[in-house]
Amino acid sequence: PASAADPSGKFALADLSQISADVPRGEDRKLVEAALKKMFRSSTSVSLSRVLDAFRKWTLPASTAIVQQATPTSSGPGLCVLCSGVVDVLHRATGASEAQKVCTYDRSGQCFGELELVFEPSDARAPGARKLHWATIATRTPTTVWV
């Protein structure tokens, strides 16, 4: 069915319950660790290891919305590290009938969803607190991410 963020109805909403219990190991751990080191440069190796251990593998089919525009920021996985596949970010401006692609993630190790970490204050009622996703993030191909 169509939604405000995706009037075409072409994206199925991703199921968070399908996130595996697998933690990153071997090459996948190195991939996630390298991405996190870029973002959290001042982290100690102990704190970085704890964050790494919190990541889980999520495999998604093509044409799946990881998050949908205008849904609560509390929905969705937050920070994602791309392992494989192609993911598009689509934004539908107010009054527009269709979403426009604003960027694409297609390289292993790229991160998306990290802005939700910045825009999630401890008091969601605080002035300026973002309450809704700004864009739809959807898989173009079968995709694996670490969340």
JSON list of C-alpha atoms in Angstrom, two decimals:
[
{"chain": "A", "resi": 1, "resn": "PRO", "atom": "CA", "xyz": [0.00, 0.00, 0.00]},
{"chain": "A", "resi": 2, "resn": "ALA", "atom": "CA", "xyz": [1.07, 3.59, -0.65]},
{"chain": "A", "resi": 3, "resn": "SER", "atom": "CA", "xyz": [2.22, 5.85, 2.17]},
{"chain": "A", "resi": 4, "resn": "ALA", "atom": "CA", "xyz": [2.89, 9.57, 2.54]},
{"chain": "A", "resi": 5, "resn": "ALA", "atom": "CA", "xyz": [6.60, 8.93, 2.03]},
{"chain": "A", "resi": 6, "resn": "ASP", "atom": "CA", "xyz": [6.16, 6.46, -0.82]},
{"chain": "A", "resi": 7, "resn": "PRO", "atom": "CA", "xyz": [3.01, 7.26, -2.79]},
{"chain": "A", "resi": 8, "resn": "SER", "atom": "CA", "xyz": [3.92, 4.60, -5.36]},
{"chain": "A", "resi": 9, "resn": "GLY", "atom": "CA", "xyz": [3.74, 1.85, -2.77]},
{"chain": "A", "resi": 10, "resn": "LYS", "atom": "CA", "xyz": [6.80, 0.20, -4.36]},
{"chain": "A", "resi": 11, "resn": "PHE", "atom": "CA", "xyz": [8.72, -0.38, -1.10]},
{"chain": "A", "resi": 12, "resn": "ALA", "atom": "CA", "xyz": [7.86, -3.02, 1.46]},
{"chain": "A", "resi": 13, "resn": "LEU", "atom": "CA", "xyz": [8.67, -1.85, 4.99]},
{"chain": "A", "resi": 14, "resn": "ALA", "atom": "CA", "xyz": [11.63, -3.72, 6.49]},
{"chain": "A", "resi": 15, "resn": "ASP", "atom": "CA", "xyz": [10.90, -6.00, 9.43]},
{"chain": "A", "resi": 16, "resn": "LEU", "atom": "CA", "xyz": [13.16, -5.21, 12.40]},
{"chain": "A", "resi": 17, "resn": "SER", "atom": "CA", "xyz": [12.41, -8.65, 13.85]},
{"chain": "A", "resi": 18, "resn": "GLN", "atom": "CA", "xyz": [14.44, -10.12, 10.96]},
{"chain": "A", "resi": 19, "resn": "ILE", "atom": "CA", "xyz": [17.70, -8.69, 12.34]},
{"chain": "A", "resi": 20, "resn": "SER", "atom": "CA", "xyz": [19.88, -11.69, 13.14]},
{"chain": "A", "resi": 21, "resn": "ALA", "atom": "CA", "xyz": [21.65, -12.42, 16.40]},
{"chain": "A", "resi": 22, "resn": "ASP", "atom": "CA", "xyz": [24.97, -12.62, 14.51]},
{"chain": "A", "resi": 23, "resn": "VAL", "atom": "CA", "xyz": [27.68, -10.26, 15.75]},
{"chain": "A", "resi": 24, "resn": "PRO", "atom": "CA", "xyz": [30.40, -9.05, 13.36]},
{"chain": "A", "resi": 25, "resn": "ARG", "atom": "CA", "xyz": [33.34, -11.46, 13.10]},
{"chain": "A", "resi": 26, "resn": "GLY", "atom": "CA", "xyz": [36.42, -11.66, 10.89]},
{"chain": "A", "resi": 27, "resn": "GLU", "atom": "CA", "xyz": [36.29, -9.39, 7.85]},
{"chain": "A", "resi": 28, "resn": "ASP", "atom": "CA", "xyz": [32.83, -8.09, 8.79]},
{"chain": "A", "resi": 29, "resn": "ARG", "atom": "CA", "xyz": [34.14, -6.98, 12.19]},
{"chain": "A", "resi": 30, "resn": "LYS", "atom": "CA", "xyz": [37.05, -5.17, 10.51]},
{"chain": "A", "resi": 31, "resn": "LEU", "atom": "CA", "xyz": [34.59, -3.45, 8.16]},
{"chain": "A", "resi": 32, "resn": "VAL", "atom": "CA", "xyz": [32.31, -2.22, 10.96]},
{"chain": "A", "resi": 33, "resn": "GLU", "atom": "CA", "xyz": [35.27, -1.28, 13.16]},
{"chain": "A", "resi": 34, "resn": "ALA", "atom": "CA", "xyz": [36.84, 0.85, 10.39]},
{"chain": "A", "resi": 35, "resn": "ALA", "atom": "CA", "xyz": [33.53, 2.66, 9.85]},
{"chain": "A", "resi": 36, "resn": "LEU", "atom": "CA", "xyz": [33.09, 3.33, 13.56]},
{"chain": "A", "resi": 37, "resn": "LYS", "atom": "CA", "xyz": [36.68, 4.53, 14.01]},
{"chain": "A", "resi": 38, "resn": "LYS", "atom": "CA", "xyz": [36.02, 7.24, 11.42]},
{"chain": "A", "resi": 39, "resn": "MET", "atom": "CA", "xyz": [32.94, 8.40, 13.31]},
{"chain": "A", "resi": 40, "resn": "PHE", "atom": "CA", "xyz": [34.12, 7.99, 16.89]},
{"chain": "A", "resi": 41, "resn": "ARG", "atom": "CA", "xyz": [37.80, 8.93, 16.73]},
{"chain": "A", "resi": 42, "resn": "SER", "atom": "CA", "xyz": [38.14, 9.68, 20.42]},
{"chain": "A", "resi": 43, "resn": "SER", "atom": "CA", "xyz": [36.72, 6.33, 21.55]},
{"chain": "A", "resi": 44, "resn": "THR", "atom": "CA", "xyz": [38.93, 3.93, 23.46]},
{"chain": "A", "resi": 45, "resn": "SER", "atom": "CA", "xyz": [39.44, 0.42, 22.11]},
{"chain": "A", "resi": 46, "resn": "VAL", "atom": "CA", "xyz": [37.37, -0.96, 25.02]},
{"chain": "A", "resi": 47, "resn": "SER", "atom": "CA", "xyz": [34.38, 1.30, 24.33]},
{"chain": "A", "resi": 48, "resn": "LEU", "atom": "CA", "xyz": [34.67, 0.70, 20.58]},
{"chain": "A", "resi": 49, "resn": "SER", "atom": "CA", "xyz": [34.69, -3.06, 21.19]},
{"chain": "A", "resi": 50, "resn": "ARG", "atom": "CA", "xyz": [31.47, -2.76, 23.23]},
{"chain": "A", "resi": 51, "resn": "VAL", "atom": "CA", "xyz": [29.81, -0.83, 20.43]},
{"chain": "A", "resi": 52, "resn": "LEU", "atom": "CA", "xyz": [31.00, -3.39, 17.86]},
{"chain": "A", "resi": 53, "resn": "ASP", "atom": "CA", "xyz": [29.53, -6.21, 19.93]},
{"chain": "A", "resi": 54, "resn": "ALA", "atom": "CA", "xyz": [26.14, -4.47, 19.83]},
{"chain": "A", "resi": 55, "resn": "PHE", "atom": "CA", "xyz": [25.92, -4.63, 16.01]},
{"chain": "A", "resi": 56, "resn": "ARG", "atom": "CA", "xyz": [23.78, -7.29, 14.34]},
{"chain": "A", "resi": 57, "resn": "LYS", "atom": "CA", "xyz": [23.52, -8.45, 10.72]},
{"chain": "A", "resi": 58, "resn": "TRP", "atom": "CA", "xyz": [20.41, -7.57, 8.73]},
{"chain": "A", "resi": 59, "resn": "THR", "atom": "CA", "xyz": [19.84, -9.02, 5.26]},
{"chain": "A", "resi": 60, "resn": "LEU", "atom": "CA", "xyz": [17.16, -7.30, 3.18]},
{"chain": "A", "resi": 61, "resn": "PRO", "atom": "CA", "xyz": [15.63, -7.95, -0.23]},
{"chain": "A", "resi": 62, "resn": "ALA", "atom": "CA", "xyz": [15.55, -5.31, -2.98]},
{"chain": "A", "resi": 63, "resn": "SER", "atom": "CA", "xyz": [12.82, -2.64, -2.82]},
{"chain": "A", "resi": 64, "resn": "THR", "atom": "CA", "xyz": [12.64, -2.60, 0.97]},
{"chain": "A", "resi": 65, "resn": "ALA", "atom": "CA", "xyz": [12.29, 0.61, 3.01]},
{"chain": "A", "resi": 66, "resn": "ILE", "atom": "CA", "xyz": [14.71, 0.50, 5.93]},
{"chain": "A", "resi": 67, "resn": "VAL", "atom": "CA", "xyz": [13.00, 3.66, 7.22]},
{"chain": "A", "resi": 68, "resn": "GLN", "atom": "CA", "xyz": [10.17, 5.67, 5.71]},
{"chain": "A", "resi": 69, "resn": "GLN", "atom": "CA", "xyz": [9.97, 9.43, 5.51]},
{"chain": "A", "resi": 70, "resn": "ALA", "atom": "CA", "xyz": [7.56, 11.01, 8.00]},
{"chain": "A", "resi": 71, "resn": "THR", "atom": "CA", "xyz": [7.58, 8.01, 10.36]},
{"chain": "A", "resi": 72, "resn": "PRO", "atom": "CA", "xyz": [8.78, 8.49, 13.96]},
{"chain": "A", "resi": 73, "resn": "THR", "atom": "CA", "xyz": [12.55, 8.57, 14.44]},
{"chain": "A", "resi": 74, "resn": "SER", "atom": "CA", "xyz": [12.03, 5.96, 17.13]},
{"chain": "A", "resi": 75, "resn": "SER", "atom": "CA", "xyz": [11.22, 3.51, 14.31]},
{"chain": "A", "resi": 76, "resn": "GLY", "atom": "CA", "xyz": [14.04, 2.06, 12.28]},
{"chain": "A", "resi": 77, "resn": "PRO", "atom": "CA", "xyz": [17.47, 0.71, 13.15]},
{"chain": "A", "resi": 78, "resn": "GLY", "atom": "CA", "xyz": [19.48, 3.92, 13.61]},
{"chain": "A", "resi": 79, "resn": "LEU", "atom": "CA", "xyz": [23.12, 3.64, 12.52]},
{"chain": "A", "resi": 80, "resn": "CYS", "atom": "CA", "xyz": [23.73, 1.20, 9.66]},
{"chain": "A", "resi": 81, "resn": "VAL", "atom": "CA", "xyz": [27.03, 0.08, 8.12]},
{"chain": "A", "resi": 82, "resn": "LEU", "atom": "CA", "xyz": [26.65, -1.17, 4.55]},
{"chain": "A", "resi": 83, "resn": "CYS", "atom": "CA", "xyz": [28.19, -4.58, 3.95]},
{"chain": "A", "resi": 84, "resn": "SER", "atom": "CA", "xyz": [26.84, -5.25, 0.45]},
{"chain": "A", "resi": 85, "resn": "GLY", "atom": "CA", "xyz": [24.14, -3.98, -1.88]},
{"chain": "A", "resi": 86, "resn": "VAL", "atom": "CA", "xyz": [22.85, -0.58, -2.98]},
{"chain": "A", "resi": 87, "resn": "VAL", "atom": "CA", "xyz": [20.73, 1.74, -0.83]},
{"chain": "A", "resi": 88, "resn": "ASP", "atom": "CA", "xyz": [19.03, 4.97, -1.97]},
{"chain": "A", "resi": 89, "resn": "VAL", "atom": "CA", "xyz": [17.92, 7.92, 0.14]},
{"chain": "A", "resi": 90, "resn": "LEU", "atom": "CA", "xyz": [14.69, 9.41, -1.23]},
{"chain": "A", "resi": 91, "resn": "HIS", "atom": "CA", "xyz": [13.11, 12.65, -0.03]},
{"chain": "A", "resi": 92, "resn": "ARG", "atom": "CA", "xyz": [9.65, 13.92, -0.95]},
{"chain": "A", "resi": 93, "resn": "ALA", "atom": "CA", "xyz": [9.42, 17.68, -0.47]},
{"chain": "A", "resi": 94, "resn": "THR", "atom": "CA", "xyz": [6.25, 19.16, 0.99]},
{"chain": "A", "resi": 95, "resn": "GLY", "atom": "CA", "xyz": [3.68, 19.41, -1.78]},
{"chain": "A", "resi": 96, "resn": "ALA", "atom": "CA", "xyz": [5.65, 17.20, -4.20]},
{"chain": "A", "resi": 97, "resn": "SER", "atom": "CA", "xyz": [3.97, 14.16, -5.67]},
{"chain": "A", "resi": 98, "resn": "GLU", "atom": "CA", "xyz": [7.14, 12.07, -5.96]},
{"chain": "A", "resi": 99, "resn": "ALA", "atom": "CA", "xyz": [10.29, 11.53, -3.95]},
{"chain": "A", "resi": 100, "resn": "GLN", "atom": "CA", "xyz": [13.64, 12.52, -5.40]},
{"chain": "A", "resi": 101, "resn": "LYS", "atom": "CA", "xyz": [16.82, 10.51, -4.88]},
{"chain": "A", "resi": 102, "resn": "VAL", "atom": "CA", "xyz": [19.22, 12.63, -2.83]},
{"chain": "A", "resi": 103, "resn": "CYS", "atom": "CA", "xyz": [22.07, 10.13, -2.47]},
{"chain": "A", "resi": 104, "resn": "THR", "atom": "CA", "xyz": [23.08, 6.52, -2.93]},
{"chain": "A", "resi": 105, "resn": "TYR", "atom": "CA", "xyz": [25.18, 4.23, -0.73]},
{"chain": "A", "resi": 106, "resn": "ASP", "atom": "CA", "xyz": [26.90, 1.52, -2.73]},
{"chain": "A", "resi": 107, "resn": "ARG", "atom": "CA", "xyz": [30.30, 0.94, -1.13]},
{"chain": "A", "resi": 108, "resn": "SER", "atom": "CA", "xyz": [31.01, -1.53, 1.62]},
{"chain": "A", "resi": 109, "resn": "GLY", "atom": "CA", "xyz": [31.73, 0.32, 4.87]},
{"chain": "A", "resi": 110, "resn": "GLN", "atom": "CA", "xyz": [29.57, 3.36, 4.15]},
{"chain": "A", "resi": 111, "resn": "CYS", "atom": "CA", "xyz": [27.37, 4.50, 7.06]},
{"chain": "A", "resi": 112, "resn": "PHE", "atom": "CA", "xyz": [23.86, 5.89, 7.05]},
{"chain": "A", "resi": 113, "resn": "GLY", "atom": "CA", "xyz": [21.26, 6.55, 9.69]},
{"chain": "A", "resi": 114, "resn": "GLU", "atom": "CA", "xyz": [23.85, 8.09, 12.00]},
{"chain": "A", "resi": 115, "resn": "LEU", "atom": "CA", "xyz": [22.05, 11.44, 12.08]},
{"chain": "A", "resi": 116, "resn": "GLU", "atom": "CA", "xyz": [19.38, 9.84, 14.23]},
{"chain": "A", "resi": 117, "resn": "LEU", "atom": "CA", "xyz": [22.07, 9.55, 16.92]},
{"chain": "A", "resi": 118, "resn": "VAL", "atom": "CA", "xyz": [22.59, 13.32, 16.71]},
{"chain": "A", "resi": 119, "resn": "PHE", "atom": "CA", "xyz": [18.91, 14.26, 16.53]},
{"chain": "A", "resi": 120, "resn": "GLU", "atom": "CA", "xyz": [17.75, 12.02, 19.37]},
{"chain": "A", "resi": 121, "resn": "PRO", "atom": "CA", "xyz": [18.04, 14.22, 22.48]},
{"chain": "A", "resi": 122, "resn": "SER", "atom": "CA", "xyz": [17.29, 12.72, 25.85]},
{"chain": "A", "resi": 123, "resn": "ASP", "atom": "CA", "xyz": [14.09, 14.79, 25.89]},
{"chain": "A", "resi": 124, "resn": "ALA", "atom": "CA", "xyz": [12.31, 14.29, 22.56]},
{"chain": "A", "resi": 125, "resn": "ARG", "atom": "CA", "xyz": [10.03, 17.20, 23.50]},
{"chain": "A", "resi": 126, "resn": "ALA", "atom": "CA", "xyz": [12.99, 19.59, 23.50]},
{"chain": "A", "resi": 127, "resn": "PRO", "atom": "CA", "xyz": [12.81, 22.49, 21.02]},
{"chain": "A", "resi": 128, "resn": "GLY", "atom": "CA", "xyz": [14.37, 21.45, 17.73]},
{"chain": "A", "resi": 129, "resn": "ALA", "atom": "CA", "xyz": [14.10, 17.74, 18.48]},
{"chain": "A", "resi": 130, "resn": "ARG", "atom": "CA", "xyz": [13.54, 15.84, 15.28]},
{"chain": "A", "resi": 131, "resn": "LYS", "atom": "CA", "xyz": [10.55, 13.54, 15.64]},
{"chain": "A", "resi": 132, "resn": "LEU", "atom": "CA", "xyz": [10.11, 12.20, 12.09]},
{"chain": "A", "resi": 133, "resn": "HIS", "atom": "CA", "xyz": [12.46, 10.66, 9.53]},
{"chain": "A", "resi": 134, "resn": "TRP", "atom": "CA", "xyz": [13.46, 13.22, 6.87]},
{"chain": "A", "resi": 135, "resn": "ALA", "atom": "CA", "xyz": [13.71, 10.67, 4.06]},
{"chain": "A", "resi": 136, "resn": "THR", "atom": "CA", "xyz": [12.96, 7.12, 3.00]},
{"chain": "A", "resi": 137, "resn": "ILE", "atom": "CA", "xyz": [16.03, 4.87, 2.95]},
{"chain": "A", "resi": 138, "resn": "ALA", "atom": "CA", "xyz": [15.38, 1.95, 0.62]},
{"chain": "A", "resi": 139, "resn": "THR", "atom": "CA", "xyz": [17.31, -0.97, -0.81]},
{"chain": "A", "resi": 140, "resn": "ARG", "atom": "CA", "xyz": [17.73, -0.97, -4.57]},
{"chain": "A", "resi": 141, "resn": "THR", "atom": "CA", "xyz": [19.31, -4.43, -4.61]},
{"chain": "A", "resi": 142, "resn": "PRO", "atom": "CA", "xyz": [19.48, -7.27, -2.08]},
{"chain": "A", "resi": 143, "resn": "THR", "atom": "CA", "xyz": [21.43, -5.68, 0.76]},
{"chain": "A", "resi": 144, "resn": "THR", "atom": "CA", "xyz": [23.25, -6.65, 3.95]},
{"chain": "A", "resi": 145, "resn": "VAL", "atom": "CA", "xyz": [23.82, -4.05, 6.65]},
{"chain": "A", "resi": 146, "resn": "TRP", "atom": "CA", "xyz": [25.17, -4.14, 10.19]},
{"chain": "A", "resi": 147, "resn": "VAL", "atom": "CA", "xyz": [22.86, -2.34, 12.62]}
]
